Amino acid sequence: MNFRGISYYLGLSCWPVTILSFINILYSSYFDHYLNLNSYLLTLFVSLFFALSFYFISRNAEKNIKFYEQLFLILIIYFFISFLISIPYYFSYYQISLIDSLFEAISGLTTTGFTIFTNVKFLDPTLLIWRSTSHWIGGLFFLTFLILVFSNFKNDYKLTNLVYNPDKSINLFKDTKRIIIKVFFLYSFLTVIIFILFNLSGIRLFNSLNLSMTVSSAGAFLPTNALSDIIKQTSQEIILSLGLIFSALNIYFFYSLSSNFKNIKKHYEDIVVLGGIMLFSVILFFSIGNISFLNIFFNVITSVSNSGISSYEPPENFYLFFVFLTIIGGSLISNSNGIKFIRIYILFKSTILELFKLVTPNIIIDQKIFNTQYRINNENLNLSFLIFICFFISIFILSSVLAAGGLNFENSFKLSILTITNTVNSTLYGLDEINFVNLLTSSKLSLILFMVLGKIELLSLLLIVKKAISRN
């Protein structure tokens, strides 16, 4: 394994933490928030030390690493950068244990949103910003990983070759800078737009800043105890819904439309996702009946985008429906992290095709995916099925551990799905009363592991293990 080449990219991943630590130091100094200043100084020096050290180690190394090395790199980045992000928690005034600090950091970096804090509004403002920026960094990393690592036709692991992505078939080392700059610009631009819209709607500046970073990354960390403390007007809820739609769609969607409106033909997946959101909203509106359509629409979006933030508690018999919506996920090149709609589409259409073949064997059936030039073949069908199998194996393992740790079966099952889809445990799913601080250490470690596996998928770990076994 090319450890020196891996060190190069690991060093690059340290720089966002270094920059945001410096920004937090400036914020603390300017607004006289000195309570946790030393922890940000420590994070700055530690992240800078590792960034420079990894650069020194890898300065003459081969940097175009292989696919399995890329998977290993992503796994290391999530744990290592979470360690850096956990420093301000651990050395803060609030005396947070090491395991809880790491839990909060990984929850932020994976944009899951589970938190060990029970009263967020009394936290130091700099720590609130740190939590939101951990979401933002995690969203940036995830988009970059999707495009740099999984957009190669030789490795159809994420099925990204089946959707519109102008940066596919790239060389990891040669195209790294160009791709990161483009993703950073698009991601930052959407964040700024959301931030401006929140400000114009009447949300105070500090809340707008935190909420814009959370929404653009499909995260769930809030600067207050409840979403209703921030979103109080219809216009604000509409803007929040639009922001979550941005995070659920292909990162190139709006960029493509602005450059050439004809590119909309290449975004059938995004159009179908939008259509699915509207369909589920209408069904739930007539099924529940005692809530406005806008609230239903927002709750469907927050589930499909894998954010989960909500102030609405549906009837108990609808909890599981919203939980299952988180499995659908959004577009492949997006910050949502469910199964992804395209995989469900492939399996569903393949099932329909097989049924038609049984009834009328001589029928000619259209096997195109989203009416594009791509067709369903055995390779992407088997891959979609394998991802589903890995997903349900993950649910079984995690729910078993959580149930052994004291949670009842229903809560263990729902929390397992939310963990693997990186969705927060809000009132929408009837899990807002779970106190993560009181969970057993084994349960916390399991949640930490599966939050990361939810981002890179259990299939990634199986591929790494398979590679290691084959080498031995």
Coordinates of C-alpha atoms in Angstrom, one line a residue:
M1 CA 0.0 0.0 0.0
N2 CA 1.2 3.5 -0.9
F3 CA 1.3 5.0 2.6
R4 CA 3.3 8.0 1.5
G5 CA 0.9 8.8 -1.2
I6 CA -2.0 8.5 1.2
S7 CA -0.1 10.8 3.6
Y8 CA -0.2 13.6 0.9
Y9 CA -4.0 13.6 0.8
L10 CA -4.3 13.2 4.5
G11 CA -2.2 16.3 4.9
L12 CA -4.5 18.2 2.5
S13 CA -7.5 17.2 4.5
C14 CA -6.0 18.9 7.6
W15 CA -6.0 22.4 6.1
P16 CA -9.7 23.1 6.3
V17 CA -9.5 22.4 10.1
T18 CA -6.5 24.7 10.3
I19 CA -8.2 27.5 8.5
L20 CA -11.5 27.2 10.5
S21 CA -9.5 27.1 13.7
F22 CA -7.9 30.4 12.8
I23 CA -11.3 31.9 11.9
N24 CA -12.7 30.8 15.3
I25 CA -9.7 32.4 17.0
L26 CA -10.3 35.7 15.3
Y27 CA -14.0 35.5 16.1
S28 CA -13.2 34.7 19.8
S29 CA -10.8 37.7 20.0
Y30 CA -13.1 40.1 18.2
F31 CA -16.2 39.4 20.2
D32 CA -14.4 38.7 23.5
H33 CA -15.3 35.0 23.8
Y34 CA -12.2 33.8 25.5
L35 CA -13.8 30.8 27.3
N36 CA -12.5 28.2 24.8
L37 CA -9.8 30.2 23.0
N38 CA -7.0 28.0 24.1
S39 CA -8.7 24.9 22.7
Y40 CA -8.8 26.6 19.2
L41 CA -5.2 27.6 19.5
L42 CA -4.3 24.0 20.3
T43 CA -6.4 22.7 17.4
L44 CA -4.7 25.2 15.1
F45 CA -1.2 24.1 16.0
V46 CA -2.0 20.4 16.0
S47 CA -3.7 20.4 12.6
L48 CA -0.9 22.6 11.2
F49 CA 1.7 20.3 12.6
F50 CA 0.1 17.2 11.0
A51 CA -0.5 19.1 7.7
L52 CA 3.1 20.0 7.3
S53 CA 4.4 16.7 8.6
F54 CA 2.3 14.7 6.1
Y55 CA 3.5 17.0 3.4
F56 CA 7.1 16.4 4.4
I57 CA 6.6 12.7 4.4
S58 CA 5.0 12.6 1.0
R59 CA 6.9 15.3 -0.9
N60 CA 8.6 12.8 -3.3
A61 CA 6.0 10.1 -3.2
E62 CA 3.8 8.7 -6.0
K63 CA 0.5 10.5 -5.4
N64 CA -1.8 8.8 -7.9
I65 CA -3.1 6.1 -5.4
K66 CA -5.2 3.1 -6.4
F67 CA -8.9 2.5 -5.8
Y68 CA -8.5 0.4 -2.6
E69 CA -6.0 2.9 -1.3
Q70 CA -8.5 5.6 -1.9
L71 CA -11.2 3.8 0.1
F72 CA -8.6 3.3 2.9
L73 CA -7.7 7.0 2.7
I74 CA -11.4 8.1 3.1
L75 CA -11.8 5.8 6.1
I76 CA -8.7 7.3 7.8
I77 CA -9.7 10.8 7.0
Y78 CA -13.1 10.5 8.7
F79 CA -11.5 9.2 11.9
F80 CA -8.4 11.4 11.9
I81 CA -10.1 14.7 11.1
S82 CA -12.8 13.9 13.7
F83 CA -10.0 13.6 16.2
L84 CA -8.8 17.1 15.3
I85 CA -12.4 18.4 15.5
S86 CA -12.9 16.8 18.9
I87 CA -10.1 18.8 20.5
P88 CA -12.2 22.0 21.2
Y89 CA -14.9 19.7 22.8
Y90 CA -12.5 17.8 25.0
F91 CA -10.5 20.9 26.2
S92 CA -13.6 23.1 26.5
Y93 CA -15.0 24.5 29.7
Y94 CA -17.8 21.9 29.7
Q95 CA -15.6 18.9 30.8
I96 CA -16.7 16.6 28.0
S97 CA -15.2 13.1 28.1
L98 CA -13.0 11.8 25.3
I99 CA -15.5 9.4 23.9
D100 CA -18.3 12.0 24.0
S101 CA -16.0 14.5 22.3
L102 CA -15.2 12.1 19.5
F103 CA -18.9 11.2 19.2
E104 CA -19.8 14.8 18.7
A105 CA -17.0 15.4 16.2
I106 CA -17.8 12.3 14.1
S107 CA -21.5 13.2 14.2
G108 CA -20.6 16.6 12.8
L109 CA -18.1 15.5 10.2
T110 CA -20.5 12.8 8.9
T111 CA -23.4 15.4 9.0
T112 CA -25.5 13.1 11.1
G113 CA -26.4 15.5 13.8
F114 CA -26.5 13.3 16.9
T115 CA -25.4 15.4 19.9
I116 CA -24.4 14.8 23.5
F117 CA -25.5 18.4 24.5
T118 CA -28.9 18.6 26.1
N119 CA -29.1 22.4 26.2
V120 CA -27.5 23.9 23.2
K121 CA -28.6 27.5 23.8
F122 CA -26.2 27.8 26.8
L123 CA -23.1 26.8 24.8
D124 CA -20.4 29.3 24.0
P125 CA -21.1 30.9 20.6
T126 CA -17.7 29.9 19.3
L127 CA -18.5 26.2 20.0
L128 CA -21.8 26.6 18.2
I129 CA -19.9 27.8 15.2
W130 CA -17.4 25.0 15.5
R131 CA -20.2 22.4 15.4
S132 CA -21.8 24.0 12.3
T133 CA -18.4 24.3 10.5
S134 CA -17.8 20.6 11.2
H135 CA -20.9 19.9 9.2
W136 CA -19.8 22.2 6.4
I137 CA -16.3 20.6 6.3
G138 CA -17.9 17.1 6.2
G139 CA -20.2 18.1 3.4
L140 CA -17.2 19.4 1.4
F141 CA -15.2 16.3 2.0
F142 CA -18.1 14.0 1.0
L143 CA -18.8 15.8 -2.3
T144 CA -15.1 15.8 -3.1
F145 CA -14.8 12.0 -2.3
L146 CA -17.8 11.2 -4.5
I147 CA -16.4 13.0 -7.5
L148 CA -12.6 12.3 -7.1
V149 CA -12.8 8.7 -6.0
F150 CA -16.0 7.3 -7.4
S151 CA -16.4 9.0 -10.7
N152 CA -14.2 6.6 -12.6
F153 CA -15.7 4.3 -15.2
K154 CA -13.3 1.5 -14.0
N155 CA -14.9 1.6 -10.6
D156 CA -18.7 1.8 -10.7
Y157 CA -18.9 1.5 -6.9
K158 CA -21.2 4.5 -6.4
L159 CA -22.9 4.1 -9.8
T160 CA -22.0 7.8 -10.5
N161 CA -21.4 6.9 -14.2
L162 CA -25.1 6.5 -14.5
V163 CA -25.9 10.2 -13.7
Y164 CA -24.7 13.5 -15.1
N165 CA -21.2 14.3 -13.9
P166 CA -18.9 16.5 -16.1
D167 CA -15.8 15.4 -14.1
K168 CA -16.0 11.7 -14.6
S169 CA -13.1 9.6 -15.9
I170 CA -10.6 11.7 -14.0
N171 CA -7.1 11.2 -12.8
L172 CA -7.0 11.5 -9.0
F173 CA -3.6 13.3 -8.8
K174 CA -3.7 15.4 -11.9
D175 CA -7.3 16.6 -11.5
T176 CA -7.4 17.0 -7.7
K177 CA -6.8 20.7 -7.5
R178 CA -9.2 21.5 -10.4
I179 CA -12.0 19.4 -8.9
I180 CA -11.6 20.6 -5.4
I181 CA -11.7 24.2 -6.5
K182 CA -14.9 23.6 -8.6
V183 CA -16.7 21.7 -5.8
F184 CA -15.5 24.3 -3.2
F185 CA -16.8 27.2 -5.4
L186 CA -20.2 25.5 -6.1
Y187 CA -20.6 24.4 -2.5
S188 CA -19.6 27.8 -1.1
F189 CA -21.8 29.6 -3.5
L190 CA -24.9 27.6 -2.5
T191 CA -24.0 28.2 1.2
V192 CA -23.7 32.0 0.7
I193 CA -27.0 32.1 -1.2
I194 CA -28.8 30.3 1.6
F195 CA -27.2 32.5 4.2
I196 CA -28.3 35.7 2.3
L197 CA -31.8 34.4 2.0
F198 CA -32.0 33.5 5.7
N199 CA -30.9 37.1 6.5
L200 CA -33.4 38.7 4.2
S201 CA -36.2 36.6 5.8
G202 CA -35.5 38.1 9.2
I203 CA -33.4 35.4 10.9
R204 CA -30.6 37.0 13.0
L205 CA -27.1 37.0 11.6
F206 CA -25.6 34.4 13.9
N207 CA -28.4 31.9 13.4
S208 CA -28.3 32.5 9.7
L209 CA -24.6 31.7 9.6
N210 CA -24.9 28.5 11.5
L211 CA -28.1 27.3 9.8
S212 CA -26.8 28.0 6.3
M213 CA -23.7 25.7 6.9
T214 CA -25.9 23.1 8.4
V215 CA -28.5 23.1 5.6
S216 CA -26.0 23.2 2.7
S217 CA -24.4 20.1 4.1
A218 CA -27.7 18.3 4.9
G219 CA -26.7 18.3 8.5
A220 CA -28.7 18.9 11.7
F221 CA -26.6 20.9 14.2
L222 CA -28.6 23.9 15.3
P223 CA -27.5 27.0 17.3
T224 CA -30.7 26.6 19.5
N225 CA -32.5 23.8 21.3
A226 CA -35.3 23.6 18.7
L227 CA -35.8 24.6 15.1
S228 CA -39.0 26.5 16.1
D229 CA -36.8 28.9 18.0
I230 CA -35.3 30.0 14.6
I231 CA -38.0 29.4 12.0
K232 CA -41.1 31.4 12.9
Q233 CA -42.5 32.6 9.6
T234 CA -43.8 30.9 6.4
S235 CA -41.1 32.6 4.3
Q236 CA -38.4 31.3 6.5
E237 CA -39.7 27.7 6.2
I238 CA -39.9 28.1 2.4
I239 CA -36.3 29.2 2.3
L240 CA -35.2 26.3 4.6
S241 CA -37.1 23.9 2.3
L242 CA -35.3 25.3 -0.8
G243 CA -31.9 25.0 1.0
L244 CA -32.5 21.3 1.8
I245 CA -33.6 20.7 -1.8
F246 CA -30.2 22.2 -2.9
S247 CA -28.4 19.7 -0.7
A248 CA -30.5 16.7 -2.0
L249 CA -29.8 17.4 -5.7
N250 CA -26.8 16.9 -7.8
I251 CA -24.1 19.5 -6.9
Y252 CA -23.8 20.3 -10.6
F253 CA -27.6 20.7 -11.2
F254 CA -27.9 24.5 -10.9
Y255 CA -24.4 25.0 -12.4
S256 CA -25.4 23.0 -15.4
L257 CA -28.7 24.9 -15.9
S258 CA -26.9 28.3 -15.6
S259 CA -24.4 27.3 -18.3
N260 CA -26.8 25.6 -20.7
F261 CA -30.5 25.0 -20.0
K262 CA -30.4 22.0 -22.4
N263 CA -28.3 20.1 -19.8
I264 CA -31.6 19.6 -17.9
K265 CA -32.0 16.5 -20.0
K266 CA -28.9 15.0 -18.3
H267 CA -30.5 15.5 -14.8
Y268 CA -33.4 13.0 -15.1
E269 CA -32.4 11.6 -11.7
D270 CA -32.8 15.0 -10.0
I271 CA -36.1 15.7 -11.8
V272 CA -37.4 12.3 -10.6
V273 CA -36.3 13.0 -7.1
L274 CA -38.2 16.3 -7.1
G275 CA -41.2 14.5 -8.5
G276 CA -41.0 11.9 -5.8
I277 CA -40.8 14.6 -3.1
M278 CA -44.0 16.1 -4.5
L279 CA -45.8 12.7 -4.7
F280 CA -44.9 11.7 -1.2
S281 CA -46.0 15.2 0.1
V282 CA -49.4 14.9 -1.6
I283 CA -50.0 11.4 -0.3
L284 CA -49.1 12.4 3.3
F285 CA -51.1 15.6 3.1
F286 CA -54.3 13.6 2.4
S287 CA -53.3 10.8 4.8
I288 CA -52.6 12.9 7.9
G289 CA -55.0 15.7 7.2
N290 CA -54.5 18.0 10.2
I291 CA -51.3 19.8 9.0
S292 CA -50.6 22.3 6.3
F293 CA -49.1 21.2 3.0
L294 CA -46.0 23.4 3.5
N295 CA -45.2 21.6 6.7
I296 CA -45.7 18.2 5.1
F297 CA -43.6 19.3 2.1
F298 CA -40.7 20.4 4.4
N299 CA -40.8 17.2 6.5
V300 CA -40.6 15.0 3.3
I301 CA -37.7 17.1 2.1
T302 CA -35.8 17.0 5.4
S303 CA -36.1 13.2 5.3
V304 CA -35.2 12.7 1.7
S305 CA -32.2 15.0 2.1
N306 CA -31.1 13.1 5.2
S307 CA -31.0 16.1 7.4
G308 CA -33.9 15.2 9.7
I309 CA -34.3 18.6 11.3
S310 CA -38.0 19.3 12.2
S311 CA -40.2 20.7 14.9
Y312 CA -43.2 18.7 13.9
E313 CA -44.2 15.4 15.5
P314 CA -46.5 13.3 13.2
P315 CA -48.9 10.7 14.5
E316 CA -47.1 7.6 15.8
N317 CA -48.2 5.4 12.9
F318 CA -46.3 7.7 10.5
Y319 CA -42.9 7.6 12.3
L320 CA -41.7 4.6 10.3
F321 CA -42.9 6.1 7.0
F322 CA -40.6 9.2 7.5
V323 CA -37.8 6.9 8.6
F324 CA -38.1 4.9 5.4
L325 CA -38.1 8.1 3.4
T326 CA -34.5 8.7 4.7
I327 CA -33.5 5.4 3.0
I328 CA -34.4 6.8 -0.4
G329 CA -31.8 9.6 -0.2
G330 CA -31.3 12.2 -2.9
S331 CA -29.1 12.3 -6.0
L332 CA -25.9 10.4 -6.2
I333 CA -23.6 13.5 -6.4
S334 CA -25.2 15.2 -3.4
N335 CA -24.8 15.6 0.3
S336 CA -27.8 13.3 1.1
N337 CA -26.7 9.9 2.2
G338 CA -29.5 7.3 1.9
I339 CA -29.5 4.3 -0.4
K340 CA -29.9 6.9 -3.2
F341 CA -32.9 6.9 -5.5
I342 CA -31.2 5.6 -8.6
R343 CA -30.5 2.2 -6.9
I344 CA -34.1 1.8 -5.9
Y345 CA -35.0 2.8 -9.4
I346 CA -32.7 0.1 -10.9
L347 CA -34.0 -2.6 -8.7
F348 CA -37.7 -1.6 -9.1
K349 CA -37.5 -1.4 -12.9
S350 CA -35.5 -4.7 -13.1
T351 CA -38.3 -6.4 -11.1
I352 CA -41.0 -5.0 -13.5
L353 CA -39.0 -6.1 -16.5
E354 CA -38.7 -9.6 -15.2
L355 CA -42.4 -9.8 -14.5
F356 CA -43.2 -8.6 -18.1
K357 CA -40.8 -11.3 -19.4
L358 CA -42.6 -14.0 -17.5
V359 CA -46.0 -12.9 -18.9
T360 CA -44.9 -12.1 -22.5
P361 CA -41.4 -13.6 -23.2
N362 CA -41.2 -12.1 -26.7
I363 CA -41.9 -8.5 -25.6
I364 CA -39.2 -5.9 -26.3
I365 CA -38.7 -3.7 -23.2
D366 CA -37.0 -0.4 -22.8
Q367 CA -34.1 -0.9 -20.4
K368 CA -32.8 2.6 -20.3
I369 CA -32.1 4.4 -17.0
F370 CA -34.0 7.6 -16.6
N371 CA -34.5 7.8 -20.4
T372 CA -30.7 8.3 -21.0
Q373 CA -28.2 6.4 -23.1
Y374 CA -27.4 4.1 -20.1
R375 CA -29.1 0.8 -19.8
I376 CA -29.6 -1.6 -16.9
N377 CA -27.1 -4.4 -17.1
N378 CA -26.2 -7.2 -14.8
E379 CA -23.2 -5.3 -13.4
N380 CA -25.1 -2.3 -12.0
L381 CA -28.1 -4.5 -11.1
N382 CA -25.9 -6.8 -9.0
L383 CA -24.1 -3.8 -7.5
S384 CA -27.4 -2.2 -6.5
F385 CA -28.6 -5.4 -4.9
L386 CA -25.3 -5.9 -3.1
I387 CA -25.5 -2.4 -1.6
F388 CA -29.0 -3.1 -0.4
I389 CA -27.8 -6.4 1.3
C390 CA -24.9 -4.5 3.0
F391 CA -27.4 -1.9 4.2
F392 CA -29.7 -4.4 5.8
I393 CA -26.8 -6.3 7.3
S394 CA -25.6 -3.0 8.9
I395 CA -29.1 -2.4 10.3
F396 CA -29.2 -5.9 11.8
I397 CA -25.8 -5.6 13.4
L398 CA -26.2 -2.1 14.8
S399 CA -29.8 -2.6 16.1
S400 CA -28.6 -5.7 17.9
V401 CA -25.9 -3.8 19.7
L402 CA -28.2 -1.0 20.6
A403 CA -30.9 -3.3 21.9
A404 CA -28.3 -5.1 24.0
G405 CA -27.3 -1.7 25.3
G406 CA -30.7 -1.0 26.7
L407 CA -32.8 0.5 23.9
N408 CA -36.1 -1.1 23.0
F409 CA -36.4 -2.9 19.7
E410 CA -38.4 -0.2 17.9
N411 CA -36.0 2.6 18.9
S412 CA -33.0 0.5 18.1
F413 CA -34.3 -0.3 14.6
K414 CA -35.2 3.3 13.8
L415 CA -32.0 4.7 15.3
S416 CA -30.0 2.2 13.2
I417 CA -31.5 3.4 10.0
L418 CA -31.0 7.0 10.9
T419 CA -27.4 6.3 11.8
I420 CA -26.6 4.5 8.6
T421 CA -28.4 7.2 6.5
N422 CA -26.7 10.0 8.6
T423 CA -30.0 11.5 9.7
V424 CA -30.7 13.1 13.0
N425 CA -33.0 11.7 15.6
S426 CA -35.7 14.4 15.6
T427 CA -39.4 14.5 16.6
L428 CA -40.2 13.5 13.1
Y429 CA -39.1 10.0 13.9
G430 CA -40.2 9.9 17.6
L431 CA -36.6 9.6 18.8
D432 CA -35.9 13.1 20.1
E433 CA -35.9 11.9 23.7
I434 CA -32.8 9.7 23.3
N435 CA -30.0 11.0 25.5
F436 CA -26.7 9.9 23.9
V437 CA -24.6 10.8 27.0
N438 CA -26.4 8.0 28.9
L439 CA -25.8 5.3 26.3
L440 CA -23.3 2.6 27.1
T441 CA -19.7 3.0 25.7
S442 CA -20.3 0.0 23.5
S443 CA -23.4 1.7 22.0
K444 CA -21.5 5.0 21.4
L445 CA -18.6 3.2 19.7
S446 CA -21.0 1.3 17.5
L447 CA -22.8 4.5 16.5
I448 CA -19.4 6.1 15.8
L449 CA -18.4 3.3 13.6
F450 CA -21.6 3.1 11.6
M451 CA -21.9 6.8 11.2
V452 CA -18.6 6.6 9.3
L453 CA -19.6 3.4 7.4
G454 CA -22.9 5.1 6.6
K455 CA -20.9 7.7 4.6
I456 CA -18.5 5.3 2.9
E457 CA -20.9 2.3 3.0
L458 CA -20.3 -1.2 4.5
L459 CA -19.4 -2.3 1.0
S460 CA -16.2 -0.1 1.2
L461 CA -15.0 -2.0 4.3
L462 CA -15.7 -5.3 2.6
L463 CA -13.7 -4.2 -0.4
I464 CA -10.8 -3.2 1.8
V465 CA -10.8 -6.4 3.7
K466 CA -11.1 -8.4 0.5
K467 CA -8.0 -6.6 -0.9
A468 CA -6.1 -7.3 2.4
I469 CA -7.0 -11.0 2.4
S470 CA -6.1 -11.4 -1.3
R471 CA -2.7 -9.9 -0.7
N472 CA -2.0 -12.3 2.2

